[in-house]
mmCIF file of C-alpha atoms in Angstrom:
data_model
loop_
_atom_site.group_PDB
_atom_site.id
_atom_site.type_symbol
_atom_site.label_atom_id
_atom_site.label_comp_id
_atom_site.label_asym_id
_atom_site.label_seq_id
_atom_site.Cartn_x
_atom_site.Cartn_y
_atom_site.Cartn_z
ATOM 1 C CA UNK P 121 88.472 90.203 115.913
ATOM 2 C CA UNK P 122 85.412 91.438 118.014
ATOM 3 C CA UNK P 123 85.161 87.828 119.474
ATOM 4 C CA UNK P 124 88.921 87.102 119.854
ATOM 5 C CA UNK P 125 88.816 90.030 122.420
ATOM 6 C CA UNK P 126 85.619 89.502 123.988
ATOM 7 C CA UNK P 127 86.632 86.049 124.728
ATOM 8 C CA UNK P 128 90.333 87.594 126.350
ATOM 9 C CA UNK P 129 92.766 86.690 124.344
ATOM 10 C CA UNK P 130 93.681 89.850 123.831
ATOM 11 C CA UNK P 131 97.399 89.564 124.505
ATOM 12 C CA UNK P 132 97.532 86.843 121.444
ATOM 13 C CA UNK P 133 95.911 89.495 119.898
ATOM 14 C CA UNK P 134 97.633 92.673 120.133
ATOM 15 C CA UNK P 135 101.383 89.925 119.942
ATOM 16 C CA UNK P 136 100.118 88.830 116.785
ATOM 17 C CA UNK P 137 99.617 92.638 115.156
ATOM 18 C CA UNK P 138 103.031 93.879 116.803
ATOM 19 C CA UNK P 139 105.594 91.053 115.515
ATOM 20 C CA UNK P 140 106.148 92.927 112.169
ATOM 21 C CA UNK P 141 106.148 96.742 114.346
ATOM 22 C CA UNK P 142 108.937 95.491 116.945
ATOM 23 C CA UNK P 143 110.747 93.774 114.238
ATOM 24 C CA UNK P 144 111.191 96.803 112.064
ATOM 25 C CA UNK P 145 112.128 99.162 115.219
ATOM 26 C CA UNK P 146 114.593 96.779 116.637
ATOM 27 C CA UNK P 147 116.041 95.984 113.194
ATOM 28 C CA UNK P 148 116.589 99.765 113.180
ATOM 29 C CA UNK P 149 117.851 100.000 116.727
ATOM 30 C CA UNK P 150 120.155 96.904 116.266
ATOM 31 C CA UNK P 151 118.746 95.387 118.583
ATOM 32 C CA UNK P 152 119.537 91.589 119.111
ATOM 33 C CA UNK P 153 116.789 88.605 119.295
ATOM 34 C CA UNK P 154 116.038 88.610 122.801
ATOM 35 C CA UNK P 155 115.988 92.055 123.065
ATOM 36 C CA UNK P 156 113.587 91.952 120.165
ATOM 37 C CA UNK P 157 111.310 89.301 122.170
ATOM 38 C CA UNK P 158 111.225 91.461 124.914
ATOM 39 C CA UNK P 159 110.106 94.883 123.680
ATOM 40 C CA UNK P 160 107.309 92.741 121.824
ATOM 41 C CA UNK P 161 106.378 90.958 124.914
ATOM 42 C CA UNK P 162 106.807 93.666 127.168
ATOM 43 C CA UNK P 163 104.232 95.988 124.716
ATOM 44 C CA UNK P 164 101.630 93.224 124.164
ATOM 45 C CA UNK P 165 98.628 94.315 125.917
ATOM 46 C CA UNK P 166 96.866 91.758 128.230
ATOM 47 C CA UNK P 167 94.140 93.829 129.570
ATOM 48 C CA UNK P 168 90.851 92.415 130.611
ATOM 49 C CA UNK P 169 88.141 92.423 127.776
ATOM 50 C CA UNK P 170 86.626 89.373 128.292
ATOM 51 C CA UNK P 171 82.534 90.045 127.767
ATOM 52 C CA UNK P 172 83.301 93.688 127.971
ATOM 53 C CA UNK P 173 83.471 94.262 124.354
ATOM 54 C CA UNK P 174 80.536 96.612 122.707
ATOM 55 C CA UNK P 175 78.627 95.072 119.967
ATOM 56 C CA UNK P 176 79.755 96.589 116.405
ATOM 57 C CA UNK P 177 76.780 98.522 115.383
ATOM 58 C CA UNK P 178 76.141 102.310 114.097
ATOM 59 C CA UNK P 179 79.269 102.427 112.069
ATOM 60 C CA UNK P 180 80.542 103.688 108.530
ATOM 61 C CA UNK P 181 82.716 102.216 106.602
ATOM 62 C CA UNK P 182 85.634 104.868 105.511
ATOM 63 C CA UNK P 183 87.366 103.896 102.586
ATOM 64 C CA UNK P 184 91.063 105.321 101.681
ATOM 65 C CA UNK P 185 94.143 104.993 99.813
ATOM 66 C CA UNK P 186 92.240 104.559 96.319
ATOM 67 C CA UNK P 187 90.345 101.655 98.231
ATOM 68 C CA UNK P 188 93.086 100.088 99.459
ATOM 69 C CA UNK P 189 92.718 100.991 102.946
ATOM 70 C CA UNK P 190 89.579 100.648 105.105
ATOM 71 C CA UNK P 191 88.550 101.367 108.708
ATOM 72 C CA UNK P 192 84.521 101.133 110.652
ATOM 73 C CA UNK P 193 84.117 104.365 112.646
ATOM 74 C CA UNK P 194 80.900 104.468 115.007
ATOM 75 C CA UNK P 195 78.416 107.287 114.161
ATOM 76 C CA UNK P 196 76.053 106.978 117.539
ATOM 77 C CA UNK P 197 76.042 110.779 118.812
ATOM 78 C CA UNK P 198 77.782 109.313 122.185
ATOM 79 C CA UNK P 199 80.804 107.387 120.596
ATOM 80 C CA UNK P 200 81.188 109.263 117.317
ATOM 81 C CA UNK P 201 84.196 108.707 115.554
ATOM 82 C CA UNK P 202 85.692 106.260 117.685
ATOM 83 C CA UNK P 203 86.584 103.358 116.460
ATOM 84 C CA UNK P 204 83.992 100.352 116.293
ATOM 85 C CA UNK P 205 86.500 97.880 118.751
ATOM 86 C CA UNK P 206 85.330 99.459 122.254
ATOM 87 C CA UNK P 207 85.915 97.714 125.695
ATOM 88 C CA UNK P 208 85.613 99.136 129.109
ATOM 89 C CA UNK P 209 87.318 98.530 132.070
ATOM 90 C CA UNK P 210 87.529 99.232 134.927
ATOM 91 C CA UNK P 211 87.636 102.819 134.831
ATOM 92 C CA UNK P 212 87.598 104.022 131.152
ATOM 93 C CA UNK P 213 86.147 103.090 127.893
ATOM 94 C CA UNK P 214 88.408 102.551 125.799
ATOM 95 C CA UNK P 215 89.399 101.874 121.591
ATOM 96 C CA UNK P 216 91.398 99.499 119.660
ATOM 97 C CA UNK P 217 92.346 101.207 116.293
ATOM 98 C CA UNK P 218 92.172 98.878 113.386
ATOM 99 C CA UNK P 219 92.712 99.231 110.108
ATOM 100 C CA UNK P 220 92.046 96.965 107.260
ATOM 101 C CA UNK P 221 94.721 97.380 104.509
ATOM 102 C CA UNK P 222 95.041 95.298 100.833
ATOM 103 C CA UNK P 223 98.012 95.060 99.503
ATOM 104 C CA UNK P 224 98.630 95.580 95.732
ATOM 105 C CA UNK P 225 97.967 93.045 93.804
ATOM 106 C CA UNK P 226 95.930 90.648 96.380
ATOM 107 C CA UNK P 227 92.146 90.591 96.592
ATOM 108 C CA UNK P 228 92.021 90.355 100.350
ATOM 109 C CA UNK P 229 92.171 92.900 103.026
ATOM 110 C CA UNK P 230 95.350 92.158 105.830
ATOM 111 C CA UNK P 231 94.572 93.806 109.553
ATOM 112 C CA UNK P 232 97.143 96.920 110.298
ATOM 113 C CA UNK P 233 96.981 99.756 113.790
ATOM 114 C CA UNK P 234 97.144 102.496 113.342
#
């Protein structure tokens, strides 16, 4: 994930994890195909991260919902508790919040936000 972002594609990124989030608000707003298409492309974020990404180091692993839900929080005194996914631009730092989530009955962890 790390590298998908640090090499920009960001925007493929952040389209892939809202498809299923603009699908369920616009199938509860009624909302038509191309209406659909363009809240989710609208909302896609295609901010520059490319080799601005901060290495994934002094982090803990929190582990939730009976170990069915995971996230990496940093625990360096400057960045505590942020998630690990940090980028800066050009005039903040900022976070991506991930979650890792497995769903019952499969052995492998699917990526959710927050």
């Amino acid at each position: 994930m790390r590298n998908i972002l640090n090499e920009g594609s960001n925007y493929k990124y952040t389209y892939e994890l809202q498809k299923t989030k603009y699908l369920e608000a616009a199938l509860s707003a009624y909302l038509n195909k191309e209406e659909y298409l363009n809240m989710l492309n609208t909302n896609a974020t295609n901010k520059i991260t490319k080799n601005k990404m901060y290495p994934i180091e002094n982090y803990s692993l929190a582990i939730e919902a009976e170990g069915r839900l995971v996230k990496l929080y940093r625990t360096d005194s400057e960045l505590l508790n942020w998630d690990v996914l940090i980028y800066e631009d050009e005039k903040y730092r900022n976070s991506l919040a991930v979650r890792l989530h497995k769903p019952k009955g499969s052995d492998t962890f699917e990526i959710i936000t927050k």
